[in-house]
Tab-separated table of C-alpha atoms and ligand atoms in Angstrom:
chain	number	residue	atom	x	y	z
A	91	MET	CA	-18.029	9.429	18.824
A	92	LYS	CA	-19.064	12.064	16.279
A	93	HIS	CA	-17.005	11.306	13.196
A	94	VAL	CA	-15.356	7.916	12.770
A	95	PRO	CA	-12.792	7.802	9.971
A	96	CYS	CA	-13.578	4.704	7.881
A	97	ALA	CA	-10.853	2.943	5.888
A	98	LEU	CA	-11.227	-0.004	3.515
A	99	THR	CA	-8.639	-2.406	2.148
A	100	ILE	CA	-9.207	-4.556	-0.943
A	101	ALA	CA	-6.376	-7.098	-0.920
A	102	GLY	CA	-5.138	-10.653	-0.446
A	103	THR	CA	-4.572	-12.441	2.848
A	104	ASP	CA	-1.523	-13.441	4.875
A	105	PRO	CA	-2.362	-16.061	7.522
A	106	SER	CA	0.969	-15.355	9.246
A	107	GLY	CA	-0.294	-11.813	9.870
A	108	GLY	CA	2.560	-9.647	8.554
A	109	ALA	CA	1.301	-8.565	5.131
A	110	GLY	CA	-1.903	-8.165	3.103
A	111	ILE	CA	-5.329	-7.672	4.699
A	112	GLN	CA	-4.043	-8.628	8.145
A	113	ALA	CA	-1.320	-5.937	8.130
A	114	ASP	CA	-3.763	-3.378	6.727
A	115	LEU	CA	-6.380	-3.946	9.444
A	116	LYS	CA	-3.750	-3.783	12.201
A	117	THR	CA	-2.517	-0.491	10.767
A	118	PHE	CA	-6.028	0.989	10.463
A	119	GLN	CA	-6.762	0.007	14.055
A	120	GLU	CA	-3.538	1.468	15.448
A	121	LEU	CA	-4.183	4.717	13.582
A	122	LYS	CA	-7.692	5.036	14.998
A	123	CYS	CA	-9.709	4.235	11.893
A	124	TYR	CA	-12.674	1.901	11.590
A	125	GLY	CA	-11.179	-0.815	9.368
A	126	MET	CA	-13.004	-2.805	6.668
A	127	ALA	CA	-11.655	-5.480	4.323
A	128	VAL	CA	-12.662	-7.031	1.000
A	129	ILE	CA	-10.652	-10.144	0.106
A	130	THR	CA	-9.441	-10.692	-3.468
A	131	SER	CA	-7.392	-13.871	-2.979
A	132	ALA	CA	-6.716	-16.202	-0.077
A	133	VAL	CA	-2.965	-16.761	0.035
A	134	ALA	CA	-1.240	-19.594	1.905
A	135	GLN	CA	1.967	-17.801	2.902
A	136	ASN	CA	4.221	-17.023	5.836
A	137	THR	CA	7.506	-15.204	6.486
A	138	THR	CA	9.362	-17.635	4.185
A	139	GLY	CA	7.184	-17.444	1.086
A	140	VAL	CA	3.963	-18.259	-0.745
A	141	LYS	CA	2.733	-21.881	-0.828
A	142	ASP	CA	-0.541	-21.473	-2.714
A	143	VAL	CA	-3.070	-18.891	-3.901
A	144	HIS	CA	-6.835	-19.270	-4.166
A	145	HIS	CA	-8.546	-16.492	-6.123
A	146	LEU	CA	-12.068	-15.755	-4.945
A	147	PRO	CA	-14.740	-15.878	-7.679
A	148	LEU	CA	-15.423	-12.557	-9.442
A	149	GLY	CA	-19.110	-12.554	-8.530
A	150	PHE	CA	-18.149	-12.942	-4.886
A	151	LEU	CA	-15.725	-10.019	-5.119
A	152	GLU	CA	-18.596	-7.955	-6.536
A	153	LYS	CA	-20.891	-8.990	-3.668
A	154	GLN	CA	-18.290	-8.056	-1.070
A	155	LEU	CA	-17.865	-4.605	-2.652
A	156	GLN	CA	-21.634	-4.167	-2.871
A	157	SER	CA	-21.935	-5.132	0.819
A	158	ILE	CA	-19.714	-2.177	1.633
A	159	SER	CA	-21.156	0.455	-0.683
A	160	GLU	CA	-24.812	-0.214	0.092
A	161	ASP	CA	-24.256	0.006	3.833
A	162	MET	CA	-21.027	1.602	5.026
A	163	PRO	CA	-19.236	4.938	4.655
A	164	VAL	CA	-15.714	4.832	3.185
A	165	HIS	CA	-13.461	7.879	3.571
A	166	ALA	CA	-10.344	6.290	2.088
A	167	LEU	CA	-9.558	2.928	0.517
A	168	LYS	CA	-6.491	1.050	-0.632
A	169	THR	CA	-5.961	-1.834	-2.987
A	170	GLY	CA	-3.124	-4.284	-2.449
A	171	MET	CA	-2.889	-7.665	-4.154
A	172	VAL	CA	-5.307	-7.756	-7.103
A	173	ALA	CA	-3.921	-10.634	-9.126
A	174	GLN	CA	-6.185	-10.882	-12.163
A	175	LYS	CA	-7.282	-8.422	-14.811
A	176	ASP	CA	-10.972	-9.308	-14.391
A	177	MET	CA	-10.717	-8.493	-10.676
A	178	MET	CA	-9.190	-5.145	-11.602
A	179	ASN	CA	-12.068	-4.448	-13.990
A	180	VAL	CA	-14.620	-5.211	-11.245
A	181	ILE	CA	-12.829	-2.858	-8.836
A	182	ALA	CA	-12.445	-0.162	-11.512
A	183	ASP	CA	-16.210	-0.267	-12.142
A	184	TRP	CA	-16.960	-0.016	-8.412
A	185	ILE	CA	-14.599	2.744	-7.234
A	186	PRO	CA	-16.367	5.623	-9.033
A	187	LYS	CA	-19.569	4.712	-7.151
A	188	ILE	CA	-18.068	5.857	-3.876
A	189	ASP	CA	-16.548	9.172	-2.908
A	190	ALA	CA	-13.259	8.282	-1.212
A	191	TYR	CA	-9.513	8.735	-1.541
A	192	TYR	CA	-8.003	5.781	-3.395
A	193	VAL	CA	-4.454	4.598	-2.609
A	194	MET	CA	-3.116	1.841	-4.885
A	195	ASP	CA	-0.241	-0.351	-3.704
A	196	PRO	CA	0.538	-2.021	-7.045
A	197	VAL	CA	1.570	-5.352	-5.505
A	198	MET	CA	3.268	-7.554	-8.104
A	199	ILE	CA	5.897	-9.698	-6.370
A	200	ALA	CA	6.118	-10.715	-2.682
A	201	GLN	CA	9.311	-10.001	-0.758
A	202	SER	CA	10.070	-13.710	-0.991
A	203	GLY	CA	10.180	-13.342	-4.798
A	204	ASP	CA	6.842	-15.113	-5.402
A	205	SER	CA	4.566	-13.526	-8.019
A	206	LEU	CA	1.292	-12.099	-6.676
A	207	SER	CA	-0.179	-10.828	-9.954
A	208	GLU	CA	-0.724	-12.226	-13.415
A	209	GLU	CA	1.356	-10.718	-16.224
A	210	GLU	CA	-1.731	-9.895	-18.316
A	211	SER	CA	-3.227	-7.776	-15.498
A	212	ARG	CA	-0.549	-5.056	-15.861
A	213	GLU	CA	-2.255	-3.400	-18.831
A	214	VAL	CA	-5.570	-3.099	-16.966
A	215	LEU	CA	-3.743	-1.740	-13.911
A	216	ARG	CA	-2.206	0.984	-16.086
A	217	ASN	CA	-5.278	1.827	-18.159
A	218	GLN	CA	-8.280	1.269	-15.869
A	219	LEU	CA	-7.128	1.595	-12.263
A	220	LEU	CA	-4.269	4.130	-12.293
A	221	PRO	CA	-6.449	7.012	-13.562
A	222	LEU	CA	-8.795	6.474	-10.585
A	223	THR	CA	-6.094	6.786	-7.927
A	224	SER	CA	-5.437	9.628	-5.507
A	225	LEU	CA	-2.003	8.020	-5.022
A	226	VAL	CA	-0.058	4.992	-6.272
A	227	THR	CA	2.864	3.643	-4.185
A	228	PRO	CA	5.206	1.504	-6.359
A	229	ASN	CA	8.558	0.185	-5.184
A	230	ILE	CA	11.363	0.458	-7.745
A	231	PRO	CA	10.631	-2.787	-9.686
A	232	GLU	CA	6.910	-1.892	-9.794
A	233	ALA	CA	7.648	1.659	-10.998
A	234	GLU	CA	9.867	0.132	-13.720
A	235	GLU	CA	7.031	-2.184	-14.749
A	236	ILE	CA	4.524	0.698	-14.920
A	237	THR	CA	6.751	3.116	-16.845
A	238	GLY	CA	8.697	0.554	-18.897
A	239	LYS	CA	11.953	2.332	-17.910
A	240	ARG	CA	14.877	1.151	-15.776
A	241	ILE	CA	15.414	3.047	-12.497
A	242	LYS	CA	19.023	3.252	-11.346
A	243	THR	CA	19.434	6.650	-9.672
A	244	GLU	CA	17.421	8.896	-7.385
A	245	LYS	CA	16.877	11.181	-10.393
A	246	ASP	CA	15.301	8.178	-12.183
A	247	MET	CA	12.995	7.637	-9.186
A	248	LYS	CA	11.782	11.252	-9.324
A	249	GLU	CA	11.294	11.079	-13.098
A	250	ALA	CA	9.309	7.850	-12.727
A	251	ALA	CA	7.016	9.503	-10.152
A	252	GLU	CA	6.424	12.398	-12.559
A	253	ALA	CA	5.819	10.082	-15.520
A	254	ILE	CA	3.302	7.958	-13.612
A	255	VAL	CA	1.222	11.090	-12.950
A	256	LYS	CA	1.728	12.899	-16.265
A	257	ASN	CA	1.683	9.948	-18.688
A	258	PHE	CA	-0.485	7.392	-16.899
A	259	GLY	CA	-2.986	9.661	-15.130
A	260	ALA	CA	-2.377	8.711	-11.479
A	261	GLY	CA	-3.498	11.383	-8.994
A	262	ALA	CA	-0.048	11.287	-7.379
A	263	ALA	CA	2.860	8.820	-7.246
A	264	LEU	CA	5.153	7.799	-4.391
A	265	VAL	CA	8.193	5.849	-5.654
A	266	LYS	CA	9.692	3.938	-2.698
A	267	GLY	CA	13.387	3.310	-2.278
A	268	GLY	CA	13.157	0.320	0.046
A	269	HIS	CA	14.873	-1.825	-2.590
A	270	LYS	CA	17.919	0.373	-3.147
A	271	LYS	CA	21.133	0.840	-1.161
A	272	GLY	CA	21.756	3.766	1.208
A	273	THR	CA	19.077	5.655	3.129
A	274	ALA	CA	15.418	4.648	2.778
A	275	VAL	CA	14.268	7.509	0.564
A	276	ASP	CA	10.893	7.842	-1.167
A	277	TYR	CA	9.791	10.507	-3.690
A	278	LEU	CA	6.241	11.835	-3.970
A	279	PHE	CA	5.015	13.760	-7.012
A	280	ASP	CA	1.546	15.236	-6.484
A	281	GLY	CA	1.156	16.828	-9.916
A	282	ASN	CA	2.876	20.038	-8.825
A	283	GLU	CA	6.003	19.308	-6.865
A	284	ILE	CA	8.359	16.586	-5.694
A	285	TYR	CA	8.472	15.864	-1.959
A	286	THR	CA	11.280	13.807	-0.389
A	287	PHE	CA	10.720	11.457	2.558
A	288	GLU	CA	13.896	10.014	3.968
A	289	SER	CA	14.838	7.872	6.946
A	290	GLU	CA	17.893	5.915	8.011
A	291	ARG	CA	18.076	2.340	6.677
A	292	ILE	CA	17.431	-0.058	9.547
A	293	GLN	CA	19.633	-3.149	9.417
A	294	THR	CA	17.122	-5.994	9.664
A	295	LYS	CA	15.827	-8.900	7.605
A	296	ASN	CA	12.373	-8.407	9.141
A	297	THR	CA	10.616	-6.327	6.506
A	298	HIS	CA	7.724	-8.634	5.573
A	299	GLY	CA	4.719	-6.445	4.759
A	300	THR	CA	6.414	-3.034	4.873
A	301	GLY	CA	4.728	-1.905	1.645
A	302	CYS	CA	1.285	-3.014	2.887
A	303	THR	CA	1.747	-1.249	6.224
A	304	TYR	CA	2.971	1.943	4.560
A	305	SER	CA	0.091	2.233	2.087
A	306	ALA	CA	-2.438	1.308	4.800
A	307	ALA	CA	-1.022	4.033	7.064
A	308	ILE	CA	-1.289	6.610	4.248
A	309	THR	CA	-4.900	5.483	3.698
A	310	ALA	CA	-5.658	5.838	7.418
A	311	TYR	CA	-4.218	9.358	7.598
A	312	LEU	CA	-6.168	10.382	4.469
A	313	ALA	CA	-9.365	8.990	6.051
A	314	ARG	CA	-8.585	11.144	9.082
A	315	GLY	CA	-8.413	14.264	6.920
A	316	TYR	CA	-4.656	14.824	6.570
A	317	SER	CA	-3.431	16.399	3.315
A	318	LEU	CA	-1.590	14.006	0.982
A	319	PRO	CA	1.990	15.185	1.766
A	320	GLU	CA	1.222	15.229	5.513
A	321	ALA	CA	-0.375	11.746	5.330
A	322	VAL	CA	2.745	10.368	3.594
A	323	LYS	CA	5.048	12.088	6.096
A	324	GLN	CA	3.218	10.604	9.090
A	325	ALA	CA	2.912	7.174	7.430
A	326	LYS	CA	6.663	7.145	6.654
A	327	HIS	CA	7.335	7.781	10.333
A	328	PHE	CA	4.905	4.970	11.265
A	329	VAL	CA	6.454	2.391	8.883
A	330	THR	CA	10.009	3.316	9.921
A	331	GLU	CA	9.154	2.680	13.582
A	332	ALA	CA	7.293	-0.525	12.621
A	333	ILE	CA	10.515	-1.753	10.945
A	334	ARG	CA	12.753	-0.556	13.797
A	335	HIS	CA	10.684	-2.578	16.301
A	336	SER	CA	9.987	-5.487	13.918
A	337	PHE	CA	9.411	-8.952	15.342
A	338	ASP	CA	12.018	-11.677	15.023
A	339	LEU	CA	9.252	-14.216	14.380
A	340	GLY	CA	9.140	-17.006	11.826
A	341	HIS	CA	11.974	-18.529	9.834
A	342	GLY	CA	12.131	-15.950	7.049
A	343	SER	CA	11.652	-12.208	6.807
A	344	GLY	CA	9.812	-11.361	10.037
A	345	PRO	CA	6.820	-9.029	10.378
A	346	THR	CA	6.766	-5.343	11.313
A	347	ASN	CA	5.472	-4.140	14.670
A	348	HIS	CA	2.304	-2.067	14.404
A	349	PHE	CA	1.660	-1.379	18.041
A	350	ALA	CA	5.219	-0.232	18.794
A	351	ALA	CA	4.956	2.043	15.753
A	352	ARG	CA	1.777	3.590	17.108
A	353	GLU	CA	3.373	4.111	20.521
A	354	GLU	CA	6.309	5.910	18.874
A	355	VAL	CA	4.166	8.169	16.690
A	356	SER	CA	1.561	8.788	19.406
A	357	ASN	CA	4.200	10.221	21.738
A	358	LYS	CA	4.548	12.987	19.184
A	359	TRP	CA	1.035	13.775	17.970
A	360	MET	CA	-1.886	11.567	19.027
B	56	LIG	N1	15.481	-1.530	6.028
B	56	LIG	C1	14.701	-0.449	5.979
B	56	LIG	N2	14.895	0.572	6.845
B	56	LIG	C2	14.122	1.672	6.822
B	56	LIG	N3	13.107	1.844	5.941
B	56	LIG	C3	12.871	0.878	5.042
B	56	LIG	C4	13.650	-0.325	5.008
B	56	LIG	N4	13.160	-1.129	4.005
B	56	LIG	C5	12.123	-0.450	3.457
B	56	LIG	N5	11.955	0.750	4.056
B	56	LIG	C6	10.917	1.742	3.779
B	56	LIG	O1	9.676	1.075	3.981
B	56	LIG	C7	8.698	1.606	3.108
B	56	LIG	C8	8.131	0.448	2.279
B	56	LIG	O2	8.951	0.342	1.134
B	56	LIG	P1	9.344	-0.978	0.370
B	56	LIG	O3	10.168	-0.533	-0.796
B	56	LIG	O4	9.930	-1.968	1.327
B	56	LIG	O5	7.938	-1.453	-0.096
B	56	LIG	P2	7.544	-2.744	-0.855
B	56	LIG	O6	8.708	-3.314	-1.592
B	56	LIG	O7	6.327	-2.417	-1.632
B	56	LIG	O8	7.172	-3.708	0.339
B	56	LIG	P3	6.761	-5.251	0.292
B	56	LIG	O9	8.047	-5.993	0.490
B	56	LIG	O10	5.841	-5.370	1.432
B	56	LIG	O11	6.127	-5.508	-1.036
B	56	LIG	C9	9.404	2.696	2.303
B	56	LIG	O12	9.228	3.933	2.962
B	56	LIG	C10	10.851	2.275	2.354
B	56	LIG	O13	11.705	3.385	2.147
B	57	LIG	C1	-1.492	-10.722	0.285
B	57	LIG	C2	-0.178	-10.044	0.143
B	57	LIG	N1	-0.154	-8.773	-0.311
B	57	LIG	C3	1.028	-8.137	-0.447
B	57	LIG	C4	2.206	-8.759	-0.128
B	57	LIG	C5	3.532	-8.026	-0.326
B	57	LIG	O1	4.211	-7.888	0.825
B	57	LIG	C6	2.136	-10.086	0.363
B	57	LIG	N2	3.259	-10.775	0.727
B	57	LIG	N3	0.937	-10.701	0.493
């Protein structure tokens, strides 16, 4: 193989396999990227919720990052759960050392309602990490937290995407409408124009890890050399199919189906 696209996730774990590092690696693999993973926190969770969180020591986070940058190529990376401000500072110091697209999924609260980030980390996320991003992918509550403004309408979603780029220095912003009623519509602002990505809303409770899968798919397509709008378009297709074919596993919100998603998208382009 001549050129292997290499994708890295920096995130927390999900032993039940639907979200976090586990979902990211499955997505990278299905989208033909060499997947790498740096763990921020070990999370005892499943489809019903979070039982406990164990944050890895900061020095160990640094050593994991160093293990990547001194040895491996990275074409695109994503961050997911980064719970503490000191972890964010370590990551913010490291990212400029490598030359890669950076997709931030600003994970704050799990689908089950459990908090996955400390309140005091929000300021560091805004000031240190956002300006380093190629793209940030907040859902509506996360976009509200970043901008400090309520989002009620689709116009509000578009304005939030613009504000996150213009006022907070993100490279681009994708505000996701998974949490609203009606179609599943997301708005991307890349600094120049607004792009709309829309799909039908699939009636299912099995949406554990949708945000992780979506941002990992965008990261994979960027690693493969797709432009940002094209990467988001393909990733939206991938996550929609992953939800459509989601598994009815566990007693809560079941996981999405990565291999069925790849089969659906590969019929069209792979
Ligand atoms: N029921 C659904 N049917 C179709 N698409 C959906 C559905 N729910 C979410 N999506 C889409 O899935 C993608 C992930 O968005 P979502 O808002 O669920 O992310 P998130 O809240 O960050 O996820 P998570 O719950 O993993 O934190 C978006 O493109 C969103 O529009
Ligand atoms: C580790 C982790 N990251 C993100 C989410 C959000 O789905 C989750 N449940 N767990």
